[in-house]
mmCIF file of C-alpha atoms and ligand atoms in Angstrom:
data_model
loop_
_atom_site.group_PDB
_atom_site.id
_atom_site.type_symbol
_atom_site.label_atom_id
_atom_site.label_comp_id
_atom_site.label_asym_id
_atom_site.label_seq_id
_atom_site.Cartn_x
_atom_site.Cartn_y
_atom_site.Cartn_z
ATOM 1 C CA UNK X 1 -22.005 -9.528 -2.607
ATOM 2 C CA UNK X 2 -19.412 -9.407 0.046
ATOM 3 C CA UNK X 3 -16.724 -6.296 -1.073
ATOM 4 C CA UNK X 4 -13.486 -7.861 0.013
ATOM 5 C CA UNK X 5 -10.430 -5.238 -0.790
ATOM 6 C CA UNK X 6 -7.516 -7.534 -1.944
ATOM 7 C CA UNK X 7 -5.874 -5.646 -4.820
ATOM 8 C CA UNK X 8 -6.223 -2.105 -6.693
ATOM 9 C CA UNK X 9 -6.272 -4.101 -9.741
ATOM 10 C CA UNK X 10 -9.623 -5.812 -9.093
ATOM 11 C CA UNK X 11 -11.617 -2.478 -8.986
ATOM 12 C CA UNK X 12 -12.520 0.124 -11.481
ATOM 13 C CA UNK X 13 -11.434 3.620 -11.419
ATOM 14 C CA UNK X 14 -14.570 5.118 -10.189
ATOM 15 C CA UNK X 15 -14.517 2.268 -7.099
ATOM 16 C CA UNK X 16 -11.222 3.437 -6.124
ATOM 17 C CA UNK X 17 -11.668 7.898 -7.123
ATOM 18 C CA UNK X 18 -14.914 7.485 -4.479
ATOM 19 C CA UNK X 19 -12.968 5.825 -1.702
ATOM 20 C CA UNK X 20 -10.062 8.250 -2.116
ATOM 21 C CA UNK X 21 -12.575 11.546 -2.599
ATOM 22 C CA UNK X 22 -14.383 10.046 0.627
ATOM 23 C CA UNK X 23 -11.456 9.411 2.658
ATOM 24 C CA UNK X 24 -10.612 13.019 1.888
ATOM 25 C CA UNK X 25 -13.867 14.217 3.248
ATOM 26 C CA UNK X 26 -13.375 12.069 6.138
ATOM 27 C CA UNK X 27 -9.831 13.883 6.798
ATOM 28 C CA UNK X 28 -12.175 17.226 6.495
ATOM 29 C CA UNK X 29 -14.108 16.470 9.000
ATOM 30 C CA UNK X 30 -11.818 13.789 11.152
ATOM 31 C CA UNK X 31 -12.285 15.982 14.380
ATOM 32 C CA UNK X 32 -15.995 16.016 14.819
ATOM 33 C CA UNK X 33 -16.294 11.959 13.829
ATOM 34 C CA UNK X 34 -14.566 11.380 17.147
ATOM 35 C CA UNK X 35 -17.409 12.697 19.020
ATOM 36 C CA UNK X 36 -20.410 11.940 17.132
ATOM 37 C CA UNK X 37 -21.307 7.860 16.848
ATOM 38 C CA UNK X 38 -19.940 6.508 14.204
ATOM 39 C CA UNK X 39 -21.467 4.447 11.397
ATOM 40 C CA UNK X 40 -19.693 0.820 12.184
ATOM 41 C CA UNK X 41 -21.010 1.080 16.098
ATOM 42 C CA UNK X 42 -21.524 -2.545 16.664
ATOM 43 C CA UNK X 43 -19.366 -3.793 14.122
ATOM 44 C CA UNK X 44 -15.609 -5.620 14.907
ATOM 45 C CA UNK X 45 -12.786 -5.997 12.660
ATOM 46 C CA UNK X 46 -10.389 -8.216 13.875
ATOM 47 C CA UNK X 47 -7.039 -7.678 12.525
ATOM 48 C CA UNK X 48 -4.126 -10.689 11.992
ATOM 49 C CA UNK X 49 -0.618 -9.650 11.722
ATOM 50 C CA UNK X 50 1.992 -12.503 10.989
ATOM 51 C CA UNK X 51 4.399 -10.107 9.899
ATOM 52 C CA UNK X 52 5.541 -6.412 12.146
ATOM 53 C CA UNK X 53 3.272 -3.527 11.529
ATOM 54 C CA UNK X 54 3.535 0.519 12.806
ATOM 55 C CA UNK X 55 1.417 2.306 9.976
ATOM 56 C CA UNK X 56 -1.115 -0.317 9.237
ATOM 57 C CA UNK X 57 -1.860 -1.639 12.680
ATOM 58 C CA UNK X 58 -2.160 1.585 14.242
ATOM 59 C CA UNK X 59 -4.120 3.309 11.308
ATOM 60 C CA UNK X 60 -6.709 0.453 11.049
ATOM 61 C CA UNK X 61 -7.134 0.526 14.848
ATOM 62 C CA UNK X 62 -7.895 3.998 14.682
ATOM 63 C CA UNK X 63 -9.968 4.353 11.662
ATOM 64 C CA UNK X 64 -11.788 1.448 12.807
ATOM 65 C CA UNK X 65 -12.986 3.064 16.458
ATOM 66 C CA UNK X 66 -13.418 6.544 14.626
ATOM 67 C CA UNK X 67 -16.300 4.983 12.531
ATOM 68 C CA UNK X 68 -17.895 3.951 15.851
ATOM 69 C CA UNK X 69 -16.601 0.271 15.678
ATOM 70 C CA UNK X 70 -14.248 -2.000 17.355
ATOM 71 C CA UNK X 71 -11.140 -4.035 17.133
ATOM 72 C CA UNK X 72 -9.095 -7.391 17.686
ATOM 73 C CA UNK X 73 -5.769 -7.701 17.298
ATOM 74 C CA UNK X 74 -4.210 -11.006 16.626
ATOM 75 C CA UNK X 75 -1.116 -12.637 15.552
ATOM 76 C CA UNK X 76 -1.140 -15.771 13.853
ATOM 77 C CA UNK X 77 1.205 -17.481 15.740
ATOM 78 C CA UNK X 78 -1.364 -16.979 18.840
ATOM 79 C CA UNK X 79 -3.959 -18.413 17.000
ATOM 80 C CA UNK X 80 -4.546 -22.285 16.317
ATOM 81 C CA UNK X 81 -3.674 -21.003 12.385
ATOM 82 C CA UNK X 82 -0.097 -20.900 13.938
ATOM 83 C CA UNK X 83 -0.675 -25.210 14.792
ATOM 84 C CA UNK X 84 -2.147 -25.932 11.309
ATOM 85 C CA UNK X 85 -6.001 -25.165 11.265
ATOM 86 C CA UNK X 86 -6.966 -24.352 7.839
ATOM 87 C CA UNK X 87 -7.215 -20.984 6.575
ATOM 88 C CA UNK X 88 -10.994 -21.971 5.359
ATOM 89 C CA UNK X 89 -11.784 -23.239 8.470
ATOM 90 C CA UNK X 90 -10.531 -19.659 10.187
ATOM 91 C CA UNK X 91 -12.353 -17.991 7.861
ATOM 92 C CA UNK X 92 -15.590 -19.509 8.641
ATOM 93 C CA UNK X 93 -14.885 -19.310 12.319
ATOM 94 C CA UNK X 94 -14.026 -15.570 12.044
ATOM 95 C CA UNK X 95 -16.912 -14.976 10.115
ATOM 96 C CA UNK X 96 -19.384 -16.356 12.728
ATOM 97 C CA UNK X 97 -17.678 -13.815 15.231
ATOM 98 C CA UNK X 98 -16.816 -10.713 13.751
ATOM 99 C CA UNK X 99 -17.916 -8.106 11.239
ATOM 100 C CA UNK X 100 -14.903 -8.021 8.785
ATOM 101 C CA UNK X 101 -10.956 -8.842 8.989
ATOM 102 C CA UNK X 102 -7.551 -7.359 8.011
ATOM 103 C CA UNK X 103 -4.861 -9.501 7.515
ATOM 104 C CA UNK X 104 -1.032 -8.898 7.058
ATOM 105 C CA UNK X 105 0.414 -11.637 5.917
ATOM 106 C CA UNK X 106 3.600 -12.632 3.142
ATOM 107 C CA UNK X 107 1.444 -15.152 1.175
ATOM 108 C CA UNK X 108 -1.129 -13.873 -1.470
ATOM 109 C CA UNK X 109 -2.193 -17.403 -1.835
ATOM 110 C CA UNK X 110 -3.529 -17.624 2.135
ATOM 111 C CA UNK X 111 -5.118 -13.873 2.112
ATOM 112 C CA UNK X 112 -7.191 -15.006 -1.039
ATOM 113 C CA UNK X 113 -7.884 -18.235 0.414
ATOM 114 C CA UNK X 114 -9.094 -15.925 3.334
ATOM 115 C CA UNK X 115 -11.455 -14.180 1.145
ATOM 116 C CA UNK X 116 -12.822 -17.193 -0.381
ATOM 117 C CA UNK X 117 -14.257 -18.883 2.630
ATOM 118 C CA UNK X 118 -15.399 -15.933 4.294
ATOM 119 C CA UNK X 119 -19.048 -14.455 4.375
ATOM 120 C CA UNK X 120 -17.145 -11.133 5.722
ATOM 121 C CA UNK X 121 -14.927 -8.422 3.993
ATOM 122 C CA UNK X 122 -11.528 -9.015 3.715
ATOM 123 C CA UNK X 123 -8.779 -6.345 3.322
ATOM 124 C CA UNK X 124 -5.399 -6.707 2.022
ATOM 125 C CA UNK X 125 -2.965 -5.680 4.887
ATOM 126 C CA UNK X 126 0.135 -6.379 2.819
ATOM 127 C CA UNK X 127 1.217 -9.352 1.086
ATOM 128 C CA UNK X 128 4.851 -10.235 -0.218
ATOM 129 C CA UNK X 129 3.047 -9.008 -3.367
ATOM 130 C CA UNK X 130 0.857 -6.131 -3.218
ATOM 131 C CA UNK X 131 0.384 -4.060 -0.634
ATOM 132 C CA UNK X 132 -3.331 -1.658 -1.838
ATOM 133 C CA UNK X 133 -3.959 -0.051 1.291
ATOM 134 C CA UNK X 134 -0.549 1.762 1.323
ATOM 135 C CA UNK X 135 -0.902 2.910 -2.627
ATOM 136 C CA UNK X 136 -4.288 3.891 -2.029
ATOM 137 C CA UNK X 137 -2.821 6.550 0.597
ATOM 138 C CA UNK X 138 -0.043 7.585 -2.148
ATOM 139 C CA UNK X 139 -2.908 8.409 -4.693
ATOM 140 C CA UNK X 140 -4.605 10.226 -1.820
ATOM 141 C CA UNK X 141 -1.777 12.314 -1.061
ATOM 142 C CA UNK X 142 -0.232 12.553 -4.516
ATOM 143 C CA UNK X 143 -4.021 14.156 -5.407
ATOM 144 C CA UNK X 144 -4.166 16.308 -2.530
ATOM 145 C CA UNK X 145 -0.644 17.901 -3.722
ATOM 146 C CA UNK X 146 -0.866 18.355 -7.309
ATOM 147 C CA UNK X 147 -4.813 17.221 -8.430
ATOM 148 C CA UNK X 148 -5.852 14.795 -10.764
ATOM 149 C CA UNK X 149 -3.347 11.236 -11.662
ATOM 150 C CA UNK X 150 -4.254 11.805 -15.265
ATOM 151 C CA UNK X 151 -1.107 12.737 -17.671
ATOM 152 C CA UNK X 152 0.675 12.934 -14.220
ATOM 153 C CA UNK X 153 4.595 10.437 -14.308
ATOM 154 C CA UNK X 154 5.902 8.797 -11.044
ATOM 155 C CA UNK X 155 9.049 6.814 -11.187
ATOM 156 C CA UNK X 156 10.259 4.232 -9.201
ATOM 157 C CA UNK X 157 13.953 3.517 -8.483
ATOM 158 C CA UNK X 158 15.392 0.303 -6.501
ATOM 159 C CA UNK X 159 13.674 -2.641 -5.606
ATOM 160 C CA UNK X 160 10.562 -4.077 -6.696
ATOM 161 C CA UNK X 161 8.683 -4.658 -3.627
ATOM 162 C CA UNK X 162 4.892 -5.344 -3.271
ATOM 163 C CA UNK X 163 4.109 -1.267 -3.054
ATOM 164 C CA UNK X 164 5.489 -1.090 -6.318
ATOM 165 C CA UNK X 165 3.570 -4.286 -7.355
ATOM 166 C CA UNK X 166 0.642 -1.933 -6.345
ATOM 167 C CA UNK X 167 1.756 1.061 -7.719
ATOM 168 C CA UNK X 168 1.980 -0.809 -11.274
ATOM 169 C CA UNK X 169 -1.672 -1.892 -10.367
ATOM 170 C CA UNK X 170 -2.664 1.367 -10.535
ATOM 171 C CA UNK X 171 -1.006 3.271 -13.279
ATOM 172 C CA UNK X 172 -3.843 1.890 -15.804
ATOM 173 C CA UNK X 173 -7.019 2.954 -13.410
ATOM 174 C CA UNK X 174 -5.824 6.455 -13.058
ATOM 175 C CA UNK X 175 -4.140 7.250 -16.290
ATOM 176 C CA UNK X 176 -0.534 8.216 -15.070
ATOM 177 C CA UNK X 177 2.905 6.819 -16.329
ATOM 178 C CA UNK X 178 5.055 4.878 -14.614
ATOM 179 C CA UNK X 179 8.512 4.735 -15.119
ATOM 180 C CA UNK X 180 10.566 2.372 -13.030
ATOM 181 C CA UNK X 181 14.575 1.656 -12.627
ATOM 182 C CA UNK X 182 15.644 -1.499 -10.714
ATOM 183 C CA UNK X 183 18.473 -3.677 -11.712
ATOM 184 C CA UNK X 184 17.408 -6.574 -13.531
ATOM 185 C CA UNK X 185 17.922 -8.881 -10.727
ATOM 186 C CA UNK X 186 15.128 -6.897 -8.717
ATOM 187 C CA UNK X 187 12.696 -6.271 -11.185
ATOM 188 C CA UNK X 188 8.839 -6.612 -11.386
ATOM 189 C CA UNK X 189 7.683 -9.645 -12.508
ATOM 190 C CA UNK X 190 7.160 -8.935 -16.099
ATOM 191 C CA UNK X 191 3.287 -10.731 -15.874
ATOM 192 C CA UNK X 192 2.621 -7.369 -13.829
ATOM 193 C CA UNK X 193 4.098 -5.475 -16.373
ATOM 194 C CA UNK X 194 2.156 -6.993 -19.230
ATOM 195 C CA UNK X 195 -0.985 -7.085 -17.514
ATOM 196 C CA UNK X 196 -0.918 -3.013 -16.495
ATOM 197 C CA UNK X 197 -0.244 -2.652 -20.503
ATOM 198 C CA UNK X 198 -3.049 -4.685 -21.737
ATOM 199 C CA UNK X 199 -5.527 -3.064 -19.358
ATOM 200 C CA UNK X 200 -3.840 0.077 -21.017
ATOM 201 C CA UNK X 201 -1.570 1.433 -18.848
ATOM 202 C CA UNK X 202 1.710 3.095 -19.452
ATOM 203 C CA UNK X 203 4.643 1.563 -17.392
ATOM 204 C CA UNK X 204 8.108 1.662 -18.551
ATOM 205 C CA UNK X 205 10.714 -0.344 -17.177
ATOM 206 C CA UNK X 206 14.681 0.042 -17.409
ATOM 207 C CA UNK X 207 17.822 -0.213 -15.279
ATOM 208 C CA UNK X 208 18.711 3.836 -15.289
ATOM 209 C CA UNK X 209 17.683 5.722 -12.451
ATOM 210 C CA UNK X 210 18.465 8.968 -14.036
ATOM 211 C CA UNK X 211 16.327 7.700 -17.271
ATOM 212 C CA UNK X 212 13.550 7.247 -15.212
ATOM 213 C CA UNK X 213 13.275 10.136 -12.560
ATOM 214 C CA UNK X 214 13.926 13.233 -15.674
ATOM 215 C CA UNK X 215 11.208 15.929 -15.216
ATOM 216 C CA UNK X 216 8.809 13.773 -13.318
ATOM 217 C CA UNK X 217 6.257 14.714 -11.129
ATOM 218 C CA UNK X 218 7.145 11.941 -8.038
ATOM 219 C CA UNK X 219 9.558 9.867 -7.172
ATOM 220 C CA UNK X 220 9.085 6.853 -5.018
ATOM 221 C CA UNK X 221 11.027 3.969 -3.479
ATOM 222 C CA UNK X 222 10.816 1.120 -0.564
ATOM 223 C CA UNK X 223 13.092 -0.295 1.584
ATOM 224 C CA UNK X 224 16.039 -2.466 -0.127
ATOM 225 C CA UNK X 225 14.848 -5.554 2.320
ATOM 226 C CA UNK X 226 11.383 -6.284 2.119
ATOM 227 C CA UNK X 227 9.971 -8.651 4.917
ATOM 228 C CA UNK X 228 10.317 -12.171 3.626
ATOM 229 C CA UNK X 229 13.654 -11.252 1.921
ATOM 230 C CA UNK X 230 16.908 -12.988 2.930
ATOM 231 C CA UNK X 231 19.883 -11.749 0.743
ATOM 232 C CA UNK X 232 20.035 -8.221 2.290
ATOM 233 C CA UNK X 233 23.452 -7.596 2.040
ATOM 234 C CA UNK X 234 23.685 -8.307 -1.502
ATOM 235 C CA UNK X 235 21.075 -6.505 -2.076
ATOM 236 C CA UNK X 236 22.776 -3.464 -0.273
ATOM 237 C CA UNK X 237 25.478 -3.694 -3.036
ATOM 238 C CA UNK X 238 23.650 -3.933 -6.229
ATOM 239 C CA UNK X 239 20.852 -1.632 -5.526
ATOM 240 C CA UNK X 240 23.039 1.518 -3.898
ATOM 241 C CA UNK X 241 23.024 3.269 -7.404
ATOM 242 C CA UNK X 242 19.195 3.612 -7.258
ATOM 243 C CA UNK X 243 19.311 5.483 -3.804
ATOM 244 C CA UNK X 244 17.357 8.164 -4.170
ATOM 245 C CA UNK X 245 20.400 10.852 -3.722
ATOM 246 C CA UNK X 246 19.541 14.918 -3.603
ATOM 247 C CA UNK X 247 21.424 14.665 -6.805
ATOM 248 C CA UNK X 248 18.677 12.342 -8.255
ATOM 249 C CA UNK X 249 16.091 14.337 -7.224
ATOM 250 C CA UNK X 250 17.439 17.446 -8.811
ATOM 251 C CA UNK X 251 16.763 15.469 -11.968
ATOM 252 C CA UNK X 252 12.744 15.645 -11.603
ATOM 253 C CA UNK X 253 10.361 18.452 -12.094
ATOM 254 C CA UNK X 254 11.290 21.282 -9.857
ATOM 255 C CA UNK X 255 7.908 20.574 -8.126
ATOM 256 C CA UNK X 256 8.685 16.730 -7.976
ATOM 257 C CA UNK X 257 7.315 15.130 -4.440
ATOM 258 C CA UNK X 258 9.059 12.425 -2.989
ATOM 259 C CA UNK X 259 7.281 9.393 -0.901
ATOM 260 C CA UNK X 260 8.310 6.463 0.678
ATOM 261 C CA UNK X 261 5.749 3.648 2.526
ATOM 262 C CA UNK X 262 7.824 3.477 5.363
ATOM 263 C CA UNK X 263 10.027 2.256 7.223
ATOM 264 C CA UNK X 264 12.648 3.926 5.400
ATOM 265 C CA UNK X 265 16.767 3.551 5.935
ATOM 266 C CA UNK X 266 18.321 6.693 5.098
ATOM 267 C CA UNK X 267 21.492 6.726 3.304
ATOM 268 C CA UNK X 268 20.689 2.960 2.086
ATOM 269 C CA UNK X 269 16.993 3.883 -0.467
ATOM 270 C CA UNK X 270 17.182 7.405 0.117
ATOM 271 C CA UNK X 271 19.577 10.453 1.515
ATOM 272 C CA UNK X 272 18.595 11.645 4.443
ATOM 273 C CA UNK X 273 18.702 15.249 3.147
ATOM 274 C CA UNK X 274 16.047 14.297 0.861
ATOM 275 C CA UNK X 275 13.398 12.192 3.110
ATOM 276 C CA UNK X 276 13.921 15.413 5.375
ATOM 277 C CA UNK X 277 13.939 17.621 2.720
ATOM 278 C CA UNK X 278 11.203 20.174 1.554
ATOM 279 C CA UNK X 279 10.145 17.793 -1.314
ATOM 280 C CA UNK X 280 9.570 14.996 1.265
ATOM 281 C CA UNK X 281 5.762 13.904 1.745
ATOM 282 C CA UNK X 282 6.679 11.105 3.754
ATOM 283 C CA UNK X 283 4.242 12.272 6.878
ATOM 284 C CA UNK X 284 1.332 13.550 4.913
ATOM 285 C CA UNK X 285 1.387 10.326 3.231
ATOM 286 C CA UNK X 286 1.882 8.143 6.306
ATOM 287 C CA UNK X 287 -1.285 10.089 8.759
ATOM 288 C CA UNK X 288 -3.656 9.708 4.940
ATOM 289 C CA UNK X 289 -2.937 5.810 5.773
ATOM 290 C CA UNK X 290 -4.825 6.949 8.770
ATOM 291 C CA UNK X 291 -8.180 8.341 6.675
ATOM 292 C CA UNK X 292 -7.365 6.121 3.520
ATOM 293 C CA UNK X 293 -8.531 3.336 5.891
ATOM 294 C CA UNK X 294 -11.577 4.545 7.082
ATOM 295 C CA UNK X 295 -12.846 4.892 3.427
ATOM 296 C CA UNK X 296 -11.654 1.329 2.587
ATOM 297 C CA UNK X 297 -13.147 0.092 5.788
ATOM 298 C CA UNK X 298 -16.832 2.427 5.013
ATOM 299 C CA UNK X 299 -16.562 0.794 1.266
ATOM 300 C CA UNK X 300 -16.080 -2.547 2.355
ATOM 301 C CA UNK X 301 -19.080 -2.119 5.143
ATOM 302 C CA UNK X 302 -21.415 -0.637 2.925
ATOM 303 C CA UNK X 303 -21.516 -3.745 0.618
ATOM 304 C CA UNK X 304 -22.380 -5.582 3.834
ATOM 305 C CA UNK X 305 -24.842 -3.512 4.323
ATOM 306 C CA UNK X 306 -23.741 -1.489 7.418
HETATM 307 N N1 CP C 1 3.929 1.388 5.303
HETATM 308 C C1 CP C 1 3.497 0.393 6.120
HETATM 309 O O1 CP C 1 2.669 -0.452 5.753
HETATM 310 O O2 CP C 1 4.035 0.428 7.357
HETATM 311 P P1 CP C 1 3.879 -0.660 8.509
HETATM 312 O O3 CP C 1 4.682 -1.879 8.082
HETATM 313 O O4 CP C 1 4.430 0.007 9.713
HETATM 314 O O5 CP C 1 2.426 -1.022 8.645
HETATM 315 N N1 NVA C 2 8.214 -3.506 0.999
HETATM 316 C C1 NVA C 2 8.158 -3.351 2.430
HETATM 317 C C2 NVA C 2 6.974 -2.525 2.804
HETATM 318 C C3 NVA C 2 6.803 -2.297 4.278
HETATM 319 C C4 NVA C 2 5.580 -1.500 4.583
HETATM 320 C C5 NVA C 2 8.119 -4.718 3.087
HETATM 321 O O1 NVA C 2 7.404 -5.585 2.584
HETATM 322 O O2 NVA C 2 8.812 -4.931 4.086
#
């Protein structure tokens, strides 16, 4: 069975608890993997990027090489998927030639397609809807920082964006609530919402910022502008009261962590003082991209028998 890693909602709790607990082992130890070989020596992962990438590109890359393997970096444009050759047919053709592939990309629909007609793991790089690689790295670091998801709250205030998508994904596997403000105009789809409480999770949505971030353990947020969106400037105006403001923050648990995917705009989704500020997880969070990927990429190998 092929292990393709497309969304946090298609795995079970214990699936997703190993890669995390193994990606912090790999952290542990992420000095002496770069000198001894690695366990994906021979193997490629080519990696397609139709939309910009910092974190993802560069953290694949590397977690890639320090399990001993090797990458290709392509853009879809450069490829004759950029002059109308099926995504099936790619994904045949990739599969002949490489050992697994990443793929950033704003259509869910063509990263599925992907994993349909290929014999070869396929990872979610980020979709308009979901992005699981990034919320796996939040859970990492969120763990690492105050143990165990269970009877833990996040919120969420501004827009929905596929790492909240993600985020919402999660709440049922590891048993924290999730309490999210965006104005209406800007809110989750409400079939995510209804599938996260049928699988049994408890997510709360609203339109007060200050509801949503009282006494909680982490507050998160995304860039007002998501790739793929084109009304930026009205959504400068409707979503400034959800800025995550020192004042805001002041209204979680004393201990309350903040993180943010990145890129982040300060004084737009959050105050400078607090993405700066000594609640601020922001790097931790971005380098566990770095060892969140090496235990997706080991999980997704290890079903193909590497
Ligand atoms: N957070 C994140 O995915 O960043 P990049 O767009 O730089 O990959
Ligand atoms: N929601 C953002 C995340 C970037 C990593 C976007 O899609 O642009």
């Amino acid at each position: 069975m092929v292990r393709h890693f497309l969304d946090i909602s298609d795995f079970s709790r214990a699936t997703l608890q190993s890669i995390i607990d193994d990606s912090i082992r790999r952290k542990a130890t992420a000095k002496a993997a770069r000198v001894v070989p690695g366990p994906l020596a021979g193997k490629t992962l080519a990696m397609i990027f139709e939309n910009p990438s910092t974190r993802t590109r560069i953290s694949f890359d590397l977690a890639m090489r320090a399990l001993g393997g090797d990458t290709i970096m392509l853009t879809g444009a450069e490829m004759q998927l950029g002059r109308g050759e099926t995504i099936g047919d790619t994904a045949r053709v990739l599969s002949r030639y490489v050992d697994a592939i990443m793929i950033r990309t704003l259509e869910a629909a063509k990263v599925e397609e992907l994993a349909a007609n290929a014999t070869i793991p396929v990872i979610n790089g980020l979709t308009r809807r979901s992005h699981p690689c990034q919320v796996l790295a939040d859970l990492m670091t969120m763990i690492e920082k105050r143990g165990p998801m269970d009877g833990k709250t996040v919120a969420w205030t501004g827009s929905s964006s596929n790492v909240l998508i993600s985020w919402i994904h999660a709440a049922p596997r590891f048993g924290f609530r999730l309490k999210i403000a965006t104005p209406a105009e800007y809110a989750p789809d409400p079939s995510f919402l209804d599938w996260a409480r049928r699988e049994g999770g408890e997510v709360e949505l609203g339109d007060d910022p200050e509801a949503a971030v009282r006494g909680v353990d982490c507050v998160v947020t995304d860039t007002w502008v998501s790739m793929g969106d084109t009304d930026g400037e009205r959504r400068h105006n409707v979503l400034k009261p959800y800025q995550v403001s020192s004042r805001l923050m002041a209204l979680a648990h004393p201990d309350a962590i903040f993180m943010h995917c990145l890129p982040a705009h300060r004084g737009d989704e959050v105050e400078g003082a607090v993405m700066d500020g000594p609640q601020s997880v922001v790097w931790d969070e971005a380098e566990n991209r770095l060892h969140v990927q090496k235990g997706i990429l080991a999980w997704c190998f290890a079903g193909a028998g590497a």
